[in-house]
Amino acid sequence: MAKWNPEKRVLNHQHTRFWRFELRDVDEPNLQKEVFPYEEVSRIDFDHRIIPIQPAEEIFITDTTFRDGQQARPPYTVQQIVDLYSLMNRLGGENGIIRQTEFFLYSRKDKEGVARCQDLGLRYPEITGWIRAAKEDIPLVKEAGLKETGILTSVSDYHIFLKLNKKRSEALNDYLDIVRAILDTGIVPRCHFEDITRADIYGFCIPFALELMKLREESGIDIKIRLCDTMGYGVTYPGASLPRSVDKLVRAFIDDAGVPGHLLEWHGHNDFHKALINATTAWLYGCSAANSTLLGLGERTGNPPIEGLIMEYIGLMGGTNGIDTTVITDIAQYFRNKIDFKIPANFPFVGSDFNVTRAGVHADGLIKNEEIYNIFDTTKILKRPIVPMVTDKSGKAGIAYWINSHFGLTGDSAIDKRHPGISKINKWINEEYEDGRMTTISSEELEAKVRKYLPELFMSDLERIKFQAAEAAIAVLRKIIDDPAMKTMKPELQEPVMQRFIEEYPSIQFAYVVDMNGKKTTKNITNFVDRAKYENYGVGTDQSDREWFIEPMRKGKLHVTDFYISKMTGALCFTVSEPITDDNDEMVGIFGVDIKVEDLVKEPEYIAEATQIALKAEYDAKYKSDRWM
């Protein structure tokens, strides 16, 4: 009989017992060695049949970051799973362009991750499961409260004969039994047709799909099919033949097995650098879902990257449909900062150099109009302003621009070209090119120099306050040390110079000098309020066990201590100390200043943090001393 097709508006031929696709049960596996010779690179053959594109009514993205993606790296923590799931929700938008994500369900952590994501109450991406083709795994899906689960149903003879040690008919019957058991629970089964690009499409895959569609009709529950290009063999060339042709695979399931496009999903791997193009080609020929992972992370060579599919979706549909592309940069930053994952610098959309131009001729074009060498407005779409790389022609302004762009510094946080660290970096760059360098300065080189000359960018707020205070103290401290009176090591000459220093910097609690044996030779030079109380305290005492004395003596240069609680005043402090040298550059003593933290920091949480650091240091010192005794 014939059945009306409302989409094509003609009668479709219905398979009868006289003409239908039936399982071909063979005694020996068909490994198609003429196409897949193991000792050589696999072949790409053609049947010269050209198929027109026919996209599904709706296309969307699905995710396997927490299943396939975790088979490529150390497992994510539960909090990382929750955070990445939330970012995925923001990226895909309220219309669910990222429609589903799948989870393992076996370990305690797997189950906790599912529960925590469910607690967020987000509609998209829908959480689905993945289990083996084993009935004992079905309760895991029910316990997790999931409406859909994937099951492993391998379809190539490589898997059926060589891995499962079964015949095709045995594998088919086992798969159908597990599907029936899942349907009995009211859960949607998603059959993963593993290794489909090496399978016998009309001898096993289409007959299997036909049986699944019968079960769908009988049960009234949808059954999905995931077309798994496990080895990345899929190709998109017009006229390529099965089983490697992506377009013919998709159309075979739709046209010959009667599987609606919205129940088909493409899952590819990147063994031959074709994961992304194969996924988008599946879209164009009628497959609704393209499966992917964040950053393309998946076992072996990985899967199509979600961020790549997002861009292809927008390009094909002509609009964002609720997608927030700026979240792609948030995801990249999360991987770098929270997961400590090193993204290749040249990786599209998320790599640190993806919109960086190195060629001088390109930089010149960017200055005139960035559209000449930028793929799109990366500032608007990805929160990633285009960054010309630094050369000897960049100057201080170009270096400052690179730093602010690279580290996302804006407003009051932005670095000015007049910063002394910029001058030092610019001097180094000029020396590089004077020495004959021809290439641009790499991001890694620049970041290393920024860490060296602008360390405050990499500090906590408390560390930054301490750094700035120490910098201010050092600038004047060195003027004092260079004073001829300080070189004499005569207290009566040194103390008036130090007093002027204290009056200029009220946050300094004490200034003092010790000799080469660590004996304090001067009074504690302090402010007027504390002078009577502390001026003569400790003159002649042995300070040789103090860090601020030991380190300058050992290294011959300035030292800044960590936070500590002053034994004299009980105040929270840190000390800046530096050797005093005579006219022959011989070390003759140490000059130190104690800086009060309370005068620098007004926020209570910073005071508490610094106090914790000081108390821990005190405890550690006592613990080491007790252990020695």
XYZ file of C-alpha atoms in Angstrom:
629
model
C 0.000 0.000 0.000
C 1.046 3.659 -0.298
C 0.981 6.318 2.401
C 0.603 10.064 1.936
C 3.711 12.161 2.718
C 2.498 15.613 3.868
C 5.960 17.175 3.532
C 6.639 16.098 -0.039
C 2.919 16.012 -0.964
C 3.109 12.676 -2.773
C 2.393 9.032 -1.892
C 5.321 7.211 -0.312
C 5.976 3.575 -1.133
C 5.491 1.375 1.913
C 7.791 -1.589 2.292
C 5.962 -4.897 1.934
C 7.018 -8.462 2.550
C 7.995 -8.653 -1.127
C 10.338 -5.635 -1.016
C 11.968 -4.408 2.171
C 15.280 -3.904 3.897
C 16.045 -6.990 5.942
C 18.864 -7.949 8.267
C 21.655 -9.730 6.437
C 22.969 -12.233 8.942
C 26.459 -13.206 7.831
C 28.837 -15.844 9.208
C 31.969 -13.722 8.814
C 32.315 -10.012 9.553
C 32.415 -7.637 6.607
C 35.321 -5.384 7.599
C 35.372 -3.611 4.212
C 39.148 -3.884 3.959
C 39.125 -2.394 0.470
C 38.092 0.901 2.117
C 39.651 0.408 5.572
C 43.047 -1.255 5.064
C 44.562 -1.148 8.537
C 48.155 -0.961 7.293
C 47.394 2.105 5.157
C 45.330 5.306 5.328
C 41.639 4.570 4.807
C 40.197 5.141 1.332
C 37.489 7.597 0.279
C 35.424 6.103 -2.545
C 32.589 7.569 -4.608
C 29.329 6.331 -6.107
C 28.766 9.645 -7.967
C 25.211 10.066 -6.623
C 24.634 13.701 -5.677
C 21.998 14.433 -3.021
C 20.432 17.898 -2.616
C 20.428 19.434 0.850
C 17.215 19.112 2.851
C 17.640 20.520 6.390
C 15.436 19.424 9.256
C 12.566 21.659 10.274
C 14.558 22.601 13.397
C 18.252 22.259 14.140
C 19.880 22.437 17.565
C 22.955 21.433 19.547
C 23.324 18.657 22.110
C 26.220 18.190 24.497
C 28.355 15.361 25.847
C 30.887 17.375 27.883
C 30.109 15.421 31.062
C 30.191 12.016 29.329
C 32.466 11.811 26.284
C 34.246 15.010 27.343
C 35.270 13.484 30.673
C 36.875 10.529 28.911
C 39.590 12.870 27.619
C 40.783 14.535 30.837
C 40.760 14.266 34.629
C 37.119 14.244 35.790
C 35.514 17.575 36.575
C 34.650 18.282 40.175
C 30.960 18.506 41.022
C 31.206 22.289 41.356
C 32.922 22.544 37.984
C 30.123 20.475 36.443
C 27.498 22.774 37.951
C 29.348 25.900 36.798
C 29.884 24.618 33.256
C 26.258 23.492 33.035
C 25.146 26.999 34.068
C 27.429 28.584 31.461
C 26.011 26.226 28.830
C 22.512 27.363 29.748
C 23.493 31.005 29.301
C 25.241 30.315 26.010
C 22.354 28.386 24.448
C 19.748 30.880 25.616
C 16.139 30.512 26.648
C 15.159 28.882 23.330
C 17.403 25.933 24.065
C 19.738 26.008 21.096
C 21.890 23.821 23.358
C 19.017 21.406 23.895
C 20.403 18.514 25.960
C 23.489 17.319 27.827
C 24.244 13.744 28.864
C 25.779 12.363 32.051
C 27.312 9.154 33.284
C 25.208 7.733 36.114
C 27.547 5.262 37.810
C 29.696 6.957 40.451
C 28.648 8.909 43.528
C 30.099 12.030 41.927
C 28.140 11.414 38.684
C 24.917 11.216 40.641
C 25.724 14.270 42.748
C 26.539 16.266 39.611
C 23.173 15.351 38.066
C 21.295 16.239 41.261
C 23.079 19.569 41.710
C 22.380 20.590 38.105
C 18.740 19.533 38.455
C 18.456 21.685 41.582
C 19.186 24.750 39.433
C 15.750 24.313 37.836
C 16.936 25.208 34.338
C 14.915 24.070 31.358
C 17.888 23.847 29.014
C 20.003 21.944 28.432
C 17.818 18.993 29.444
C 19.795 16.461 31.476
C 19.879 12.960 29.968
C 21.765 9.810 30.899
C 24.043 7.253 29.296
C 24.108 3.561 30.161
C 25.407 0.310 28.757
C 23.045 -1.956 26.842
C 22.349 -3.797 30.087
C 19.010 -4.105 31.862
C 20.644 -3.798 35.277
C 21.620 -0.218 34.398
C 18.031 0.953 33.735
C 17.227 1.648 37.431
C 20.050 4.204 37.447
C 18.062 6.291 34.975
C 14.845 6.049 36.975
C 16.594 6.860 40.251
C 18.054 9.997 38.682
C 14.590 11.092 37.545
C 15.626 11.387 33.887
C 13.250 11.276 30.945
C 15.810 10.086 28.381
C 18.912 7.962 28.264
C 21.458 6.935 25.694
C 22.360 3.270 25.326
C 25.385 1.778 23.616
C 24.218 -0.165 20.534
C 27.303 -0.752 18.385
C 26.516 -1.436 14.729
C 29.712 -2.204 12.794
C 30.964 -5.739 12.306
C 34.173 -4.594 13.972
C 32.180 -4.204 17.189
C 29.550 -6.920 16.739
C 31.927 -9.731 15.737
C 35.314 -8.683 17.135
C 34.260 -6.956 20.386
C 30.908 -8.478 21.343
C 31.688 -11.874 19.775
C 28.127 -12.119 18.408
C 26.347 -12.491 15.100
C 24.316 -9.607 13.719
C 20.981 -11.249 14.574
C 22.087 -11.835 18.167
C 23.205 -8.240 18.578
C 19.961 -6.944 17.042
C 17.768 -9.042 19.340
C 19.771 -8.008 22.429
C 19.498 -4.339 21.494
C 15.757 -4.565 20.900
C 15.283 -6.299 24.273
C 17.002 -3.478 26.159
C 15.023 -0.861 24.199
C 11.746 -2.622 25.111
C 12.780 -2.690 28.770
C 13.496 1.042 28.723
C 10.195 1.773 26.962
C 8.396 -0.195 29.680
C 9.591 2.405 32.198
C 8.280 5.272 30.054
C 11.803 6.592 29.390
C 12.885 7.729 25.918
C 15.695 5.475 24.601
C 18.454 7.024 22.485
C 20.279 4.293 20.586
C 23.911 5.116 19.919
C 24.742 3.498 16.573
C 28.419 3.173 17.450
C 30.980 3.048 14.594
C 28.358 3.690 11.923
C 30.888 4.926 9.344
C 32.335 1.383 9.131
C 29.001 -0.437 9.337
C 26.898 -2.345 6.783
C 24.243 0.332 6.388
C 21.584 -1.678 4.529
C 22.600 -5.063 5.919
C 22.270 -4.057 9.596
C 21.731 -0.368 10.402
C 18.583 0.344 8.374
C 16.881 -2.952 9.360
C 17.713 -2.128 13.014
C 16.290 1.391 12.629
C 13.108 -0.023 11.014
C 12.571 -2.269 14.024
C 13.055 0.704 16.336
C 10.457 2.719 14.444
C 8.008 -0.195 14.820
C 8.593 -0.153 18.573
C 8.085 3.596 18.571
C 4.727 3.196 16.851
C 3.656 0.384 19.177
C 4.694 2.155 22.407
C 3.801 5.726 21.524
C 7.199 6.789 22.918
C 9.827 8.430 20.755
C 13.022 6.483 20.081
C 16.046 8.514 19.075
C 19.028 7.398 17.033
C 22.515 8.846 17.455
C 24.699 8.361 14.390
C 28.136 7.872 15.936
C 31.140 8.525 13.722
C 33.356 6.878 16.318
C 36.546 6.901 14.268
C 35.999 10.196 12.441
C 35.716 8.461 9.049
C 32.751 10.557 7.878
C 33.249 12.691 4.746
C 31.188 15.451 3.163
C 32.374 15.275 -0.467
C 29.567 15.300 -3.068
C 29.168 11.832 -4.560
C 31.069 9.999 -1.782
C 29.714 6.543 -1.014
C 28.409 4.784 2.065
C 29.262 4.099 4.800
C 31.496 7.213 4.976
C 29.180 9.714 3.269
C 27.534 11.910 5.905
C 24.748 13.116 3.623
C 23.856 9.582 2.426
C 23.889 8.244 5.992
C 21.403 10.861 7.185
C 19.114 10.459 4.171
C 19.202 6.648 4.427
C 17.744 6.813 7.926
C 15.143 9.401 6.971
C 14.129 8.075 3.549
C 14.646 4.320 3.917
C 14.107 3.697 7.630
C 11.426 6.346 8.171
C 13.205 8.000 11.077
C 11.997 11.615 11.485
C 14.835 14.130 11.367
C 14.021 15.465 14.838
C 14.873 12.017 16.252
C 18.297 11.887 14.579
C 21.524 13.112 16.157
C 25.052 13.236 14.726
C 27.944 12.427 17.064
C 31.360 12.773 15.433
C 35.041 12.619 16.291
C 37.927 14.637 14.936
C 40.416 11.927 13.900
C 40.669 13.369 10.385
C 39.990 17.046 11.244
C 36.367 16.740 10.055
C 34.331 16.733 13.271
C 32.801 20.204 12.864
C 32.076 20.094 9.123
C 30.593 16.599 9.405
C 28.226 17.756 12.169
C 27.014 20.794 10.244
C 26.624 18.717 7.065
C 24.384 16.330 9.016
C 22.240 19.368 9.848
C 21.975 20.322 6.188
C 20.731 16.881 5.149
C 17.981 16.520 7.722
C 19.511 15.630 11.101
C 18.149 17.929 13.806
C 20.764 17.454 16.525
C 24.526 17.908 16.345
C 26.344 16.526 19.384
C 29.358 18.390 20.768
C 31.514 19.246 23.793
C 32.879 22.427 25.319
C 36.178 23.281 23.564
C 35.805 20.075 21.547
C 37.241 18.017 24.434
C 36.437 14.345 23.973
C 38.159 10.997 23.927
C 41.099 10.657 21.520
C 40.834 13.581 19.079
C 37.693 15.103 20.561
C 34.244 16.090 19.325
C 32.843 19.126 17.497
C 33.374 22.148 19.776
C 30.149 23.722 21.010
C 31.502 27.198 20.312
C 32.135 26.216 16.676
C 28.623 24.815 16.251
C 27.197 27.979 17.816
C 28.864 30.066 15.105
C 27.726 27.672 12.349
C 24.160 27.766 13.706
C 24.092 31.566 13.577
C 25.623 31.542 10.097
C 23.102 29.031 8.760
C 20.036 30.515 10.475
C 20.912 34.181 10.003
C 20.259 35.103 13.639
C 21.182 34.215 17.210
C 17.740 32.954 18.339
C 18.606 33.825 21.940
C 22.245 32.663 21.898
C 24.640 34.775 23.997
C 27.955 34.480 22.183
C 29.832 36.487 24.815
C 29.510 33.483 27.166
C 32.044 31.682 24.945
C 34.725 33.955 26.399
C 33.404 33.358 29.927
C 33.697 29.604 29.322
C 37.267 29.966 28.051
C 38.221 32.039 31.107
C 36.628 29.452 33.397
C 38.681 26.668 31.838
C 41.865 28.713 32.216
C 41.308 30.126 35.700
C 39.177 27.549 37.528
C 40.090 24.276 35.818
C 43.677 25.267 35.002
C 43.268 23.937 31.461
C 45.702 25.289 28.877
C 43.766 26.196 25.727
C 45.940 26.223 22.587
C 46.681 29.862 21.805
C 45.512 29.555 18.183
C 42.249 27.686 18.956
C 39.323 29.476 17.209
C 37.157 31.783 19.344
C 38.700 30.773 22.710
C 42.477 30.766 22.175
C 44.429 33.724 23.512
C 45.751 34.550 20.026
C 42.712 33.737 17.902
C 42.135 37.375 16.889
C 45.722 38.526 17.307
C 47.618 39.645 14.234
C 51.393 39.240 14.121
C 52.315 40.349 10.610
C 53.373 43.971 10.371
C 51.386 44.516 7.175
C 48.273 43.195 8.929
C 48.807 45.448 11.935
C 49.013 48.401 9.573
C 45.666 47.395 8.061
C 44.072 47.031 11.491
C 45.071 50.538 12.442
C 43.279 51.842 9.352
C 40.187 49.633 9.697
C 39.937 46.485 11.804
C 37.417 44.923 9.397
C 40.285 44.301 6.986
C 41.820 41.575 9.160
C 39.204 40.635 11.776
C 36.612 37.899 11.152
C 33.822 39.931 12.796
C 33.409 42.452 15.600
C 35.039 40.251 18.211
C 34.620 42.944 20.877
C 30.828 42.923 20.512
C 30.282 39.241 19.775
C 32.860 37.637 22.089
C 34.009 40.417 24.437
C 37.403 39.958 22.775
C 38.866 43.161 21.286
C 41.297 42.564 18.455
C 44.890 42.763 19.647
C 47.764 43.631 17.292
C 50.928 41.913 18.510
C 53.742 43.996 19.927
C 56.894 44.920 17.994
C 59.537 47.628 18.273
C 57.087 49.916 16.446
C 54.380 49.551 19.124
C 55.829 52.003 21.613
C 54.636 52.439 25.194
C 51.043 53.107 24.101
C 50.935 49.836 22.124
C 52.358 47.864 25.040
C 49.827 49.376 27.454
C 47.023 48.632 24.971
C 48.138 44.982 24.709
C 48.286 44.599 28.499
C 44.846 46.145 29.045
C 43.294 44.035 26.271
C 45.024 40.797 27.272
C 44.127 41.088 30.961
C 40.725 42.769 30.488
C 41.702 45.907 32.394
C 39.344 48.870 32.081
C 38.592 52.147 33.857
C 40.670 52.758 36.972
C 42.234 49.298 36.633
C 43.701 50.045 33.192
C 47.467 50.460 32.936
C 48.691 53.865 31.727
C 51.564 54.070 29.249
C 53.427 56.192 31.824
C 53.644 53.277 34.284
C 57.365 52.656 34.993
C 56.897 48.972 34.204
C 55.849 49.876 30.651
C 59.121 51.731 30.138
C 61.083 48.673 31.259
C 59.187 46.383 28.898
C 59.601 48.853 26.035
C 63.366 49.004 26.712
C 63.602 45.201 26.606
C 61.644 45.046 23.315
C 63.878 47.630 21.682
C 66.963 45.711 22.779
C 65.523 42.541 21.223
C 65.106 44.203 17.824
C 68.414 46.010 18.013
C 69.944 42.562 18.411
C 68.441 41.505 15.078
C 65.080 40.009 16.025
C 62.626 39.750 13.101
C 59.543 38.135 14.700
C 56.823 39.727 16.839
C 56.894 39.402 20.623
C 54.804 36.397 21.658
C 52.018 36.532 24.241
C 54.027 34.218 26.489
C 57.061 36.526 26.391
C 54.970 39.612 27.073
C 53.093 38.001 29.933
C 56.391 36.964 31.538
C 57.650 40.549 31.348
C 54.371 41.896 32.708
C 54.659 39.511 35.663
C 58.175 40.799 36.270
C 57.637 44.537 35.859
C 53.947 44.912 36.810
C 53.557 42.248 39.510
C 50.625 44.061 41.086
C 48.389 42.766 38.261
C 48.749 39.238 39.628
C 48.216 40.032 43.302
C 45.224 39.838 45.582
C 43.788 43.130 46.800
C 45.652 42.741 50.097
C 48.941 41.907 48.359
C 48.485 44.890 46.055
C 48.031 47.243 49.026
C 51.172 45.835 50.611
C 53.102 46.096 47.344
C 52.133 49.715 46.789
C 53.038 50.642 50.376
C 56.388 48.866 50.079
C 57.078 50.560 46.735
C 56.450 53.972 48.300
C 58.663 53.125 51.284
C 61.442 51.751 49.092
C 61.616 54.913 46.984
C 62.385 57.040 50.049
C 64.307 54.333 51.915
C 66.928 54.308 49.155
C 67.285 58.071 49.304
C 67.971 57.742 53.042
C 70.492 54.924 52.576
C 72.396 56.993 50.011
C 72.739 59.844 52.494
C 76.418 60.105 53.611
C 75.333 60.192 57.246
C 73.840 56.688 57.000
C 77.122 55.241 55.713
C 78.983 56.373 58.829
C 77.051 53.941 61.074
C 77.143 56.709 63.763
C 73.719 56.856 65.461
C 73.953 60.553 66.273
C 74.300 61.302 62.528
C 71.836 58.677 61.278
C 68.913 59.386 63.605
C 68.112 62.943 62.367
C 68.031 61.691 58.765
C 65.706 58.840 59.748
C 63.464 61.222 61.694
C 62.817 63.272 58.557
C 61.900 60.019 56.806
C 59.348 59.079 59.478
C 57.671 62.498 59.391
C 57.251 62.170 55.631
C 55.629 58.727 55.878
C 53.260 58.468 58.881
C 52.315 54.831 58.123
C 55.853 53.818 59.172
C 55.840 52.748 62.809
C 59.596 52.493 63.390
C 62.857 53.081 61.557
C 66.104 51.644 62.952
C 69.616 50.456 62.132
C 71.453 47.286 63.217
C 75.124 46.475 62.779
C 76.644 43.471 61.017
C 76.092 41.333 64.137
C 72.422 42.201 64.310
C 72.766 44.516 67.336
C 70.451 47.517 67.240
C 72.628 50.637 67.183
C 70.014 53.416 66.932
C 66.942 54.379 68.836
C 63.567 53.439 67.389
C 62.851 56.494 65.287
C 59.103 56.892 65.486
C 56.390 59.506 65.234
C 55.869 62.154 67.902
C 52.957 60.344 69.614
C 54.941 57.128 70.223
C 58.367 58.676 70.778
C 58.340 58.717 74.577
C 57.036 55.170 74.814
C 59.230 53.367 72.272
C 62.181 55.622 71.405
C 64.791 53.876 73.561
C 63.228 50.416 73.428
C 65.646 47.695 72.379
C 68.859 49.674 71.834
C 71.681 47.145 71.902
C 69.375 44.128 71.619
C 70.255 41.198 69.335
C 68.068 41.114 66.206
C 70.140 38.573 64.288
C 67.373 35.944 64.274
C 64.924 38.224 62.464
C 63.997 37.525 58.837
C 64.414 41.211 57.951
C 68.068 40.974 59.087
C 68.920 37.497 57.776
C 67.670 37.903 54.196
C 69.449 41.194 53.327
C 72.630 39.826 54.920
C 72.370 36.618 52.917
C 71.394 38.127 49.540
C 72.869 41.597 49.818
C 69.679 43.265 48.673
C 66.338 44.685 49.796
C 63.806 42.406 51.470
C 60.087 42.736 52.271
C 58.734 40.421 54.985
C 55.302 38.872 55.168
C 52.773 40.144 57.722
C 53.595 39.651 61.411
C 52.441 40.903 64.805
C 54.996 43.199 66.440
C 56.386 41.839 69.714
C 56.988 45.436 70.834
C 53.632 47.069 70.086
C 51.277 44.198 69.210
C 50.455 45.960 65.933
C 50.022 44.145 62.619
C 53.068 45.056 60.483
C 55.463 44.099 57.739
C 59.108 45.210 57.434
C 61.137 46.598 54.536
C 64.891 46.294 55.060
C 68.022 46.898 52.966
C 71.799 46.730 53.457
C 73.756 49.906 54.243
C 77.057 50.059 52.376
C 80.086 52.291 52.804
C 81.948 54.191 50.109
C 83.721 50.968 49.093
C 80.381 49.148 48.631
C 81.097 47.033 51.694
C 78.070 46.115 53.765
C 78.208 47.824 57.189
C 74.679 47.372 58.560
C 70.973 46.955 57.870
C 68.370 49.720 57.752
C 64.790 48.643 58.453
C 61.333 50.190 58.672
C 58.176 48.677 60.161
C 54.953 49.607 58.342
C 51.614 49.439 60.149
C 48.951 47.538 58.200
C 46.082 49.294 59.989
C 47.131 52.632 58.534
C 47.019 51.227 55.007
C 43.952 48.996 55.099
C 40.531 50.200 56.161
C 38.413 47.163 55.162
C 37.980 44.737 58.112
C 38.220 41.652 55.887
C 41.719 42.654 54.738
C 42.834 43.212 58.341
C 41.461 39.753 59.205
C 43.245 38.167 56.244
C 46.577 39.767 57.120
C 46.165 38.747 60.781
C 45.551 35.132 59.754
C 48.749 35.191 57.687
C 50.705 36.612 60.622
C 49.301 34.114 63.140
C 49.990 31.182 60.838
C 53.593 32.334 60.343
C 53.981 32.639 64.120
C 52.542 29.162 64.662
C 54.740 27.621 61.940
C 57.851 29.198 63.449
C 56.983 27.885 66.918
C 56.157 24.436 65.525
C 59.551 24.220 63.780
C 61.285 25.371 66.967
C 59.451 22.768 69.074
C 60.278 20.048 66.555
C 63.969 21.003 66.705
C 63.961 20.830 70.489
